[in-house]
CSV table of C-alpha atoms (C1' of nucleotides) in Angstrom, one decimal:
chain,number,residue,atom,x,y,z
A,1,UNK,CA,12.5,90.0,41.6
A,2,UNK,CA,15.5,91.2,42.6
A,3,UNK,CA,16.6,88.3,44.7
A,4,UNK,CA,16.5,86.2,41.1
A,5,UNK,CA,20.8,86.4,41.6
A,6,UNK,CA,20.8,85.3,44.8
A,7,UNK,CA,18.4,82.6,44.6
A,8,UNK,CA,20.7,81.3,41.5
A,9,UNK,CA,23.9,81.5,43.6
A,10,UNK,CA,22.6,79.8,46.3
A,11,UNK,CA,21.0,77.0,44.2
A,12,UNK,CA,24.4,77.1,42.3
A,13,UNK,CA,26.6,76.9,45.6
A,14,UNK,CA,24.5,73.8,47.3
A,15,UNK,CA,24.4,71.4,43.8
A,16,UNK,CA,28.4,71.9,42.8
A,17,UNK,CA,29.6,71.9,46.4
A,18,UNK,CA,27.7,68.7,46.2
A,19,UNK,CA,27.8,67.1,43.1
A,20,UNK,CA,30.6,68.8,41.2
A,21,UNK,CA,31.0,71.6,38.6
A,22,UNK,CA,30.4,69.5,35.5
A,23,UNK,CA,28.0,67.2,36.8
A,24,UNK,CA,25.9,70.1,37.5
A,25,UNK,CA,24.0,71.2,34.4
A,26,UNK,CA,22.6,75.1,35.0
A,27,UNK,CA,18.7,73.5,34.0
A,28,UNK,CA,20.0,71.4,37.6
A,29,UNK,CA,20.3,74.8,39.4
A,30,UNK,CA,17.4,76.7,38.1
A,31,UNK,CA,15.0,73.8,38.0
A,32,UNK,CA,16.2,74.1,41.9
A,33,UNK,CA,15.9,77.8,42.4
A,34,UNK,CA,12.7,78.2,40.5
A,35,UNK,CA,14.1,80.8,38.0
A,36,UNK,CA,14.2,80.9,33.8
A,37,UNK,CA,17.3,79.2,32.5
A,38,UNK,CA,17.9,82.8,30.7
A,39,UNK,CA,18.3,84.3,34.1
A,40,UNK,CA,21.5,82.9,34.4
A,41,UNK,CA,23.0,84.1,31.4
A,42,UNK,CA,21.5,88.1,32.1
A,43,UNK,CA,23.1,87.7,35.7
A,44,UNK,CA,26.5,86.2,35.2
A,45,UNK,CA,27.2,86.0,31.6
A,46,UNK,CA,28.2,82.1,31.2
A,47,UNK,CA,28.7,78.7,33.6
A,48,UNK,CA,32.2,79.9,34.2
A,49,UNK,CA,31.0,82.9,35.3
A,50,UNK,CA,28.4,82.2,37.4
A,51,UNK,CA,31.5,80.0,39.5
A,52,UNK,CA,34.0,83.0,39.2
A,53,UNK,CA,30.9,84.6,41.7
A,54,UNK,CA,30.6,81.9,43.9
A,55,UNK,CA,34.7,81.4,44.6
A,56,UNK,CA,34.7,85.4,45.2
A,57,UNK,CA,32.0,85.9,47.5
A,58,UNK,CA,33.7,83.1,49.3
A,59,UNK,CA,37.3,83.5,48.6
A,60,UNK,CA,38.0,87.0,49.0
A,61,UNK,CA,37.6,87.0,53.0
A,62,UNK,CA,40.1,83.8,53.1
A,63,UNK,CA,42.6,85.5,51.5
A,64,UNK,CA,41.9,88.7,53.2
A,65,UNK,CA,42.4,86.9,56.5
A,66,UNK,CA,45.3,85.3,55.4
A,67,UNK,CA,47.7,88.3,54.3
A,68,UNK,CA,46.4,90.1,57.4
A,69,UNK,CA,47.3,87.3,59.8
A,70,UNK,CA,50.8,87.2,57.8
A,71,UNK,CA,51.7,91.0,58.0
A,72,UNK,CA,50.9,90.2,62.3
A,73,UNK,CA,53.5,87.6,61.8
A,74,UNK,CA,55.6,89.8,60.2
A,75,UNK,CA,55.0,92.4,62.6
A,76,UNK,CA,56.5,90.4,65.1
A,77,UNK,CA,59.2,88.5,63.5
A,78,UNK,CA,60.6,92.5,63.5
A,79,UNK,CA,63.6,92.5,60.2
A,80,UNK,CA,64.0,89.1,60.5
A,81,UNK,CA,61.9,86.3,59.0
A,82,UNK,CA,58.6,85.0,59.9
A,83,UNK,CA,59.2,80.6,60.5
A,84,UNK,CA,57.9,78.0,58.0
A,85,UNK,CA,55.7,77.4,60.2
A,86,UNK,CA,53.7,80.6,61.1
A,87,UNK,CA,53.7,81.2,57.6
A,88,UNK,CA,51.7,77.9,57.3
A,89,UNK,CA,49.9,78.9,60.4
A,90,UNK,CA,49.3,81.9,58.5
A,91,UNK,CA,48.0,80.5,55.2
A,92,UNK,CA,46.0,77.4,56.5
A,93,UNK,CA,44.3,78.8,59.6
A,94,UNK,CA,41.8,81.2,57.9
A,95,UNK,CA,40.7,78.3,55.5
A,96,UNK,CA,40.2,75.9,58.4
A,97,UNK,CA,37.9,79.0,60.1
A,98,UNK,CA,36.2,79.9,57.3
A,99,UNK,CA,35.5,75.5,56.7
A,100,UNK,CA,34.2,75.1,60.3
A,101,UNK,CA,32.0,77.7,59.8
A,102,UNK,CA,30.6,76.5,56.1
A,103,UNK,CA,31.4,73.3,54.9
A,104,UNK,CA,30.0,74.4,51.5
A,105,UNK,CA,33.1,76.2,51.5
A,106,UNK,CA,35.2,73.7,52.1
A,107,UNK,CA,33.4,71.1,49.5
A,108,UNK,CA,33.8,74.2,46.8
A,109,UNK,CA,37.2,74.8,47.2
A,110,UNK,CA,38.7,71.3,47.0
A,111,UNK,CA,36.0,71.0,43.6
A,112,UNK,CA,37.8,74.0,42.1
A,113,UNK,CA,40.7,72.0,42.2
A,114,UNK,CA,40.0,68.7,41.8
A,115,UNK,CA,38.1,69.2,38.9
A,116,UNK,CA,40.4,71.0,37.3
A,117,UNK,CA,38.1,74.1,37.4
A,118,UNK,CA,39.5,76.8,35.1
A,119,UNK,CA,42.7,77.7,35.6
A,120,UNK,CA,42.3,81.6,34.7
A,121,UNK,CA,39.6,81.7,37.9
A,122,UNK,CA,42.3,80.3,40.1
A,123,UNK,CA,45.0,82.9,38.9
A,124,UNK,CA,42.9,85.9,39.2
A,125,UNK,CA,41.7,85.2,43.0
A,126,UNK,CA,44.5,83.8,44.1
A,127,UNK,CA,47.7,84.9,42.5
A,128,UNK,CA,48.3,88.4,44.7
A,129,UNK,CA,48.2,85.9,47.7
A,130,UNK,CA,50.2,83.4,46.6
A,131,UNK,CA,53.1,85.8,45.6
A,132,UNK,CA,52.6,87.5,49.1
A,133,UNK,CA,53.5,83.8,50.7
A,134,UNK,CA,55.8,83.2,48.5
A,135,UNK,CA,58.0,85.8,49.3
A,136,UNK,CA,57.3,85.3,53.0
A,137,UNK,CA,58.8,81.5,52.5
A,138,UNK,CA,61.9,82.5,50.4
A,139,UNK,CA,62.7,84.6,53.3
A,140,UNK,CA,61.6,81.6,55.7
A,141,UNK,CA,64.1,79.4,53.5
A,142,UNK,CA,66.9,81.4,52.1
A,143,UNK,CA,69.4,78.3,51.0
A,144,UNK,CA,66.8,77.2,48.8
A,145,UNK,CA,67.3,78.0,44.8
A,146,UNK,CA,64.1,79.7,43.9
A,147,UNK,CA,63.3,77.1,41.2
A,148,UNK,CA,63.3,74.7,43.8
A,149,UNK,CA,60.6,76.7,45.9
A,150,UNK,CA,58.5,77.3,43.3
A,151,UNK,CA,58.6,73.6,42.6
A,152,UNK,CA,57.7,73.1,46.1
A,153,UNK,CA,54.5,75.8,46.0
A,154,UNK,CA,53.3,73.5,43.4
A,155,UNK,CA,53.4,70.4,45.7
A,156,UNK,CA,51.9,72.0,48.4
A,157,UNK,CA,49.4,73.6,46.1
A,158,UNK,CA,48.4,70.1,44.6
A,159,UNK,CA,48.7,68.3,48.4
A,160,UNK,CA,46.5,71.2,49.5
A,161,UNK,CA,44.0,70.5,47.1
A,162,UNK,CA,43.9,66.8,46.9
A,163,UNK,CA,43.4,67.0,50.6
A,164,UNK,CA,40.7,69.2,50.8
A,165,UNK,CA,38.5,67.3,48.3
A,166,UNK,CA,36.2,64.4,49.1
A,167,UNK,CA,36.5,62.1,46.2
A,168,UNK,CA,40.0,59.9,48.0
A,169,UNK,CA,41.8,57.5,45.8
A,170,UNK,CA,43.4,55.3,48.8
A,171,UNK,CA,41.1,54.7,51.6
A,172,UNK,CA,41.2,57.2,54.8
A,173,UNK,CA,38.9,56.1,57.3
A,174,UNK,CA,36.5,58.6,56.7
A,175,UNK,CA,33.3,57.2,54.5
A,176,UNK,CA,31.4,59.9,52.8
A,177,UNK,CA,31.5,63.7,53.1
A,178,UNK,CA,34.3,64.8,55.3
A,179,UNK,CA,33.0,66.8,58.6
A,180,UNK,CA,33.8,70.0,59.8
A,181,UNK,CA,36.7,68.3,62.2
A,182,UNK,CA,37.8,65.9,59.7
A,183,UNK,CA,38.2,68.7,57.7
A,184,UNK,CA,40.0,70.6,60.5
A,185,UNK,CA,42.0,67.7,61.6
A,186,UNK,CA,43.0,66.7,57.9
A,187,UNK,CA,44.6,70.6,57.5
A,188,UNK,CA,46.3,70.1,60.4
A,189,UNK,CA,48.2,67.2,59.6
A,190,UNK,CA,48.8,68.5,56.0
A,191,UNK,CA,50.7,71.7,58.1
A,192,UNK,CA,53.0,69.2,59.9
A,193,UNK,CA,53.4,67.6,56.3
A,194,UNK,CA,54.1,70.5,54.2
A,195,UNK,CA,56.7,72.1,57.0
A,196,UNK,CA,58.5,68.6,56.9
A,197,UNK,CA,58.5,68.7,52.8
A,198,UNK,CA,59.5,72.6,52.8
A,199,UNK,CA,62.4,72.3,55.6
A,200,UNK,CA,64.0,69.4,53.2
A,201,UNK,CA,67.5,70.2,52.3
A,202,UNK,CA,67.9,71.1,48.6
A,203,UNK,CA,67.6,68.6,46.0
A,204,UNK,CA,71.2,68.0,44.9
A,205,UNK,CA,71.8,68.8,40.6
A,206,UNK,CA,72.8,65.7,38.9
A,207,UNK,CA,74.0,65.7,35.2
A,208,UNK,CA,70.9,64.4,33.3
B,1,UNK,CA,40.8,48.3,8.3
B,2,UNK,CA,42.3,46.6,11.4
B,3,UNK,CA,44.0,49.9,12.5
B,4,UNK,CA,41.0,51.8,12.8
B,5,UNK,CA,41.2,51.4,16.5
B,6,UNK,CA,45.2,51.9,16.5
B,7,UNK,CA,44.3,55.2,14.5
B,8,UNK,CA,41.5,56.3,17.3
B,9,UNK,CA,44.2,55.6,20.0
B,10,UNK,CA,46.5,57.6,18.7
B,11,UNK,CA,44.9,60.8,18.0
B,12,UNK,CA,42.8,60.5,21.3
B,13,UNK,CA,46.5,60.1,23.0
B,14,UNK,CA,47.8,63.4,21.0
B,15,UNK,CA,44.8,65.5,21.6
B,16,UNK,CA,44.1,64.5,25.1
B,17,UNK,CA,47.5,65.0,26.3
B,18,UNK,CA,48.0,68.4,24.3
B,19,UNK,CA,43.9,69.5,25.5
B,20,UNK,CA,42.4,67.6,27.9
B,21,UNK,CA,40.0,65.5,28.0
B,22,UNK,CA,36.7,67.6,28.6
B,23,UNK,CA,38.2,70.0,26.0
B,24,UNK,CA,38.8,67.1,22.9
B,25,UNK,CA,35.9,65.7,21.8
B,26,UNK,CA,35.2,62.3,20.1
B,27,UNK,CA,34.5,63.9,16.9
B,28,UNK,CA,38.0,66.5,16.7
B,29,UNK,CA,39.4,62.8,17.7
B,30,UNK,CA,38.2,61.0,14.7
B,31,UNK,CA,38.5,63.5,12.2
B,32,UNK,CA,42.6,63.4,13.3
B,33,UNK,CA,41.8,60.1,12.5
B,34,UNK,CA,40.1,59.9,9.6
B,35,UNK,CA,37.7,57.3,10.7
B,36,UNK,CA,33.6,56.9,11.5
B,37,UNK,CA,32.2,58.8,14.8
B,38,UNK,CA,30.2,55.2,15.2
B,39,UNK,CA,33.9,53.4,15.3
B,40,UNK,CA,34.8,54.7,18.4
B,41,UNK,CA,31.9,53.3,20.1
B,42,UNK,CA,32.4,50.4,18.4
B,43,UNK,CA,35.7,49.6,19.6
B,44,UNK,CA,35.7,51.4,22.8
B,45,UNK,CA,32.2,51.7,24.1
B,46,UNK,CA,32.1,55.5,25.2
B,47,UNK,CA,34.6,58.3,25.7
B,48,UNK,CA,35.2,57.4,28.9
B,49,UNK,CA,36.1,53.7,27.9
B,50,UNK,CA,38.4,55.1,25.5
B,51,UNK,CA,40.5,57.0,28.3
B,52,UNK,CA,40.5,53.5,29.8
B,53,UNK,CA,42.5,52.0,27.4
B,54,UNK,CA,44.6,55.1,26.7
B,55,UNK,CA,45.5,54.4,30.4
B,56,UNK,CA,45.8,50.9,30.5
B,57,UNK,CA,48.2,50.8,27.7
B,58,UNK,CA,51.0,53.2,29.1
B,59,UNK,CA,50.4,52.6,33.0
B,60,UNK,CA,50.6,48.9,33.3
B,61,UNK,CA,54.4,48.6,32.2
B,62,UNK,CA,55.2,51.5,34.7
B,63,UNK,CA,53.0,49.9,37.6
B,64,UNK,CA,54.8,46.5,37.0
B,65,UNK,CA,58.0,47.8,36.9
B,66,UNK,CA,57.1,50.0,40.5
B,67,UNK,CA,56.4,46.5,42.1
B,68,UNK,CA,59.2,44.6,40.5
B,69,UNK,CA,61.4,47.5,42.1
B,70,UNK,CA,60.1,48.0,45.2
B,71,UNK,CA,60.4,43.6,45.9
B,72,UNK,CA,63.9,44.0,44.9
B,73,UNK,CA,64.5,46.8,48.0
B,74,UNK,CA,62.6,44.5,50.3
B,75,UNK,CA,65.1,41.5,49.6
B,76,UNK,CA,67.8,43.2,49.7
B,77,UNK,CA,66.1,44.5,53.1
B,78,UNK,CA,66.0,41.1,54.7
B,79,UNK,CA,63.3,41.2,57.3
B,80,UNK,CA,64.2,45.1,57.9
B,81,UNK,CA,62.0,47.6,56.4
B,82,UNK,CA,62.9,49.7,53.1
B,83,UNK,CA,63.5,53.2,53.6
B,84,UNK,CA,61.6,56.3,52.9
B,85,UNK,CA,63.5,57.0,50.2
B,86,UNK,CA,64.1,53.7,48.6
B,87,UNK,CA,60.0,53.1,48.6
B,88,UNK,CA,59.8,56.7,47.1
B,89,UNK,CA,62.6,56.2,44.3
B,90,UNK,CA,60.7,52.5,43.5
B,91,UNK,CA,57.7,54.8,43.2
B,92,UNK,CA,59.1,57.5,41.1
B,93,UNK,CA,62.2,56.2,38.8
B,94,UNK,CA,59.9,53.9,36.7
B,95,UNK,CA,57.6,57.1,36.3
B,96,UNK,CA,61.0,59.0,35.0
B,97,UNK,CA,62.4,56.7,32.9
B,98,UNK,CA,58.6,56.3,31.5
B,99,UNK,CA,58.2,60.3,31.0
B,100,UNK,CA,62.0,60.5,29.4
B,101,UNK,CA,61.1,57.8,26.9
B,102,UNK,CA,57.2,59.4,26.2
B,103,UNK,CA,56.4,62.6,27.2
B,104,UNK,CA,52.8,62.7,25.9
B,105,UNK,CA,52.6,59.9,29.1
B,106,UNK,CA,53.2,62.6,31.2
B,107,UNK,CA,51.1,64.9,30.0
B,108,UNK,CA,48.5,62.1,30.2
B,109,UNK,CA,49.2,61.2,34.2
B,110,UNK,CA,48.9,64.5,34.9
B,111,UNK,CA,45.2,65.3,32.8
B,112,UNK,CA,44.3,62.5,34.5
B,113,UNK,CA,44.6,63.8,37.9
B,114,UNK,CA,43.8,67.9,37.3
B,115,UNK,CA,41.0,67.0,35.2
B,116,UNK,CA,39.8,64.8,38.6
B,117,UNK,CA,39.3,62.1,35.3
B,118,UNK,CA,36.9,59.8,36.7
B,119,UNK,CA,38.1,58.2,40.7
B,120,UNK,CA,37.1,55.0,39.0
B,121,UNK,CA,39.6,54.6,36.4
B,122,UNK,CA,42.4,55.8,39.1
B,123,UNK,CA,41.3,53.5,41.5
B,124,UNK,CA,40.6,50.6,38.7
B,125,UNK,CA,44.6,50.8,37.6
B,126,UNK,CA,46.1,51.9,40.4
B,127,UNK,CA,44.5,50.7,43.5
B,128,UNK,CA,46.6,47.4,43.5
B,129,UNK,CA,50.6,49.2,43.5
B,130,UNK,CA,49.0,51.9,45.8
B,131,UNK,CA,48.6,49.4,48.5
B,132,UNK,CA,51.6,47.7,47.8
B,133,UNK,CA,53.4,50.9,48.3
B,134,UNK,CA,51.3,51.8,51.4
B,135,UNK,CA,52.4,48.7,53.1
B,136,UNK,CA,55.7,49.5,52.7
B,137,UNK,CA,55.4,53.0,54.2
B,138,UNK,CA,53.8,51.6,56.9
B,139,UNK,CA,56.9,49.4,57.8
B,140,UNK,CA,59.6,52.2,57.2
B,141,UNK,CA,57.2,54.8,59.7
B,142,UNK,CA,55.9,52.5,62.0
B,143,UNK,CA,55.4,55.3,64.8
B,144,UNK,CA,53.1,57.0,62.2
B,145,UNK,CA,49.4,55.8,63.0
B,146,UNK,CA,47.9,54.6,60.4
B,147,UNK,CA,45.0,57.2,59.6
B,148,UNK,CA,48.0,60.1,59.6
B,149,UNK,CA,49.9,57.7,57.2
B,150,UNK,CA,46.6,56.9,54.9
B,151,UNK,CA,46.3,61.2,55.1
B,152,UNK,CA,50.3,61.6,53.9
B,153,UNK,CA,49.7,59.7,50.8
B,154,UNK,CA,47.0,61.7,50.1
B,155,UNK,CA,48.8,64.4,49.8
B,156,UNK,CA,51.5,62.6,47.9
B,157,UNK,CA,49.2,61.6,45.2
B,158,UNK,CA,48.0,65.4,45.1
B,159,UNK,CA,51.2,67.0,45.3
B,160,UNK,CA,52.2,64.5,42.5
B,161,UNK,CA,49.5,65.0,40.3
B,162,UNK,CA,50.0,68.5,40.2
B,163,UNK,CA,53.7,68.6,39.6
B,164,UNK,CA,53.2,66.4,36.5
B,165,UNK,CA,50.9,68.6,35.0
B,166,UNK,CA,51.4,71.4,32.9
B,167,UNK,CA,48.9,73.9,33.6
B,168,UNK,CA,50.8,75.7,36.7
B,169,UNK,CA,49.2,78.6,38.8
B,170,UNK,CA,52.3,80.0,40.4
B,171,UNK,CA,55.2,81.2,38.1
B,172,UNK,CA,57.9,77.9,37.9
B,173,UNK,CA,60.2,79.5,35.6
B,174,UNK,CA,59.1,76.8,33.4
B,175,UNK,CA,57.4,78.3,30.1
B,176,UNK,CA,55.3,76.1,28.1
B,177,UNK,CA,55.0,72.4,27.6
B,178,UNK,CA,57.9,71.0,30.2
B,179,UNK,CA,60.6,68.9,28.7
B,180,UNK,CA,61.6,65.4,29.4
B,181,UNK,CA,64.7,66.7,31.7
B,182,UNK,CA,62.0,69.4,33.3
B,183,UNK,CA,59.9,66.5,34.3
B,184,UNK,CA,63.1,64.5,35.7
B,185,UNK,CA,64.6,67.3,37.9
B,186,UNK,CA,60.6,68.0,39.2
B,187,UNK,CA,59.9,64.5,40.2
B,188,UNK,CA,63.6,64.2,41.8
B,189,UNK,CA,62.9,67.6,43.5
B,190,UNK,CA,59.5,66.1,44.7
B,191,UNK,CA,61.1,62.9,46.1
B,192,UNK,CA,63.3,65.0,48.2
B,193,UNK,CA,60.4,67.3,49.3
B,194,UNK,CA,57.9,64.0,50.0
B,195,UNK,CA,60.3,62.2,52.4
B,196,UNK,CA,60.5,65.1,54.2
B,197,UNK,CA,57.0,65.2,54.4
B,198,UNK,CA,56.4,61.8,55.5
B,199,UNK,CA,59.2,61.9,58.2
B,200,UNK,CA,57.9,64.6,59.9
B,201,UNK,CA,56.8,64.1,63.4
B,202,UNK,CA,53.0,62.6,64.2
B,203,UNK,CA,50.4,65.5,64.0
B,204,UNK,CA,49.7,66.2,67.9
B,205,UNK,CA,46.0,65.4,68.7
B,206,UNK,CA,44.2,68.5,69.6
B,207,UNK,CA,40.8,68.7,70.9
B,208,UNK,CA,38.7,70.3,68.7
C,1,DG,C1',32.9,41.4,12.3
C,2,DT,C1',33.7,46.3,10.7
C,3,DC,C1',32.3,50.4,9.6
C,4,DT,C1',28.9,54.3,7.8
C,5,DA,C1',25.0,57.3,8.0
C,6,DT,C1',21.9,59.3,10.6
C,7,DA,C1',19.0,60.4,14.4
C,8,DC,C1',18.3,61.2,19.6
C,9,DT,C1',19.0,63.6,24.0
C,10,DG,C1',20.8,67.0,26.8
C,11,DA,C1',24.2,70.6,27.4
C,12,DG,C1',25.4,75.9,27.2
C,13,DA,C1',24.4,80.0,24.8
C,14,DT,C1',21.6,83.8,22.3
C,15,DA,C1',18.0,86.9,20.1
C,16,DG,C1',14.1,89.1,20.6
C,17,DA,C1',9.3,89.8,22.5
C,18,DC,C1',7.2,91.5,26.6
D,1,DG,C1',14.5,92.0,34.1
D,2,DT,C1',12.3,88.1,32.5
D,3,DC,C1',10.8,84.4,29.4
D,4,DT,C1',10.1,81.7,25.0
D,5,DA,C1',12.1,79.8,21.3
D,6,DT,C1',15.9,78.4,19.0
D,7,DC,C1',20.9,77.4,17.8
D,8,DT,C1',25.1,74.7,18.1
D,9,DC,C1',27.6,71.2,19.7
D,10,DA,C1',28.5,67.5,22.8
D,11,DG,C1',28.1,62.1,23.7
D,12,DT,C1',25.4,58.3,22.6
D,13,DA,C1',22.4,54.7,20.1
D,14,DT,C1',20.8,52.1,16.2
D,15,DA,C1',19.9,50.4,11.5
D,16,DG,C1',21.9,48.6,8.0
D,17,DA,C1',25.8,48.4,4.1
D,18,DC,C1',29.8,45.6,3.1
DNA sequence: GTCTATACTGAGATAGAC
DNA sequence: GTCTATCTCAGTATAGAC
């Protein structure tokens, strides 16, 4: 059949959106999508792999949505530069879309993260992206050094992630899997957040 | 030999922190340390025990010194609340002065938290000086309800976790392992960049 | 009480027949 | 394209030597 991939991916994207990446063992996900454990290995090569597929066919129209609602922004702001804010708006909106629409989504993306999935997968989907923002914010925030805003992506990068992921460390109010609009209403308050932390004034040098 | 278990502890500690844990296994570990597979279970009970006490042994000094600093602030405070700041530096300086003294307990903190190593261990050590600290927050932003609050630490503990680790996904201008004054300047750069973040205004309720 | 040798189960990966 | 059989390596469990 030639449907054999997609069954896999789909099998895939339901138990690790759900139970986690390493927790979910690929006899798992073709016990569940009734293929031969070989399958997976002529289709995607390795484990790793077979994830790389999932975050693309996810991904890719995120960050598509992202840049594109950035250069409209940009558009806008004329020569001079876009606010902290709509670049935020820019940045965050498309993933709280795209996590109404499919809380797999959501689930899969705060998993790559919080399980410390594979650095390299991370880099190659997301790294044109983040250097598009980047750039966008050191224009947003001009006083700031550039070590200092690069210390800051990181921040929001890990806030972003921790956020997004449904295992909590401190108690939130929300038991179980996050909805849709606690998902929504989460992002939201981690835009106010992250403007607050990026508008900070400089951290002053001191002699070490 | 009564060091057998002193021997285990150290290699896992070198390994882990230079690896990661899902990358060092038990048998790398005791080769390093010249001892019997069997002995680690003997002493420790499983890999994951093993991490335990790896953790136990470095965070309990740093957590007791976080609570011995933050009740300090709050008598000099009288019956006022401690500032943002002052809750953040209790939070942060023992974590410094820990990282300039060890640096392989840095690296460790932060596997802990990119490797998404086990909620239960987190929440075993750290539960108790979390909601210390959350207290205390909730006395210097009183306006902040208390679900928004419960969401900014969240994102504190995430945006902490991944500045102390040292696989980064954007360039920092950092290359390789970070050094002890690295570490210092991040952490002071994220105190600066987190009481922003928790002084910004309540997130406006939206209907969704 | 401590430690060694060895075996068990389940993981991801691979070769080769069909 | 698919499936069977097999390989290697992981964490774990146990029996028994000292």
């Amino acid at each position: 059949m030639i449907d054999t991939k997609q069954k896999i991916l789909d099998a895939a994207e339901r138990l690790i959106a759900d139970q986690g990446y390493a927790a979910t063992s690929l006899r798992h996900i073709i016990a569940e999508a009734g293929v031969n454990l070989a399958a997976v290995h002529y289709h995607f090569g390795s484990k790793e792999d077979l994830l790389d597929e999932l975050i693309v066919r996810k991904a890719s129209a995120v960050n598509r949505e992202r840049l594109a609602q950035l250069e409209r922004f940009e558009t806008e702001a004329g020569s001079g530069p876009v606010t902290v804010e709509k670049v935020l708006a820019a940045f965050f909106d498309p993933m709280i879309e795209a996590g109404s629409r499919s809380p797999e989504f959501v689930k899969l993306m705060g998993r790559m993260y919080t399980e410390g999935l594979i650095p390299a997968i991370v880099a190659k989907h997301f790294h044109p992206t983040f250097a598009r923002f980047t750039q966008a914010l050191h224009r947003a925030l001009p006083h700031l050094p550039e070590a200092e805003l690069f210390a800051r992506l990181q921040f929001m990068i890990g806030a972003m992630s921790h956020a997004v992921c449904g295992d909590r460390q401190v108690p939130t109010g929300v038991i179980g899997t996050p909805s849709a609009a606690d998902f929504r209403r989460t992002l939201r308050r981690l835009m106010v957040f992250l403007s607050g932390g990026l508008r900070a004034p400089a951290t002053p040098e001191v002699q070490q």
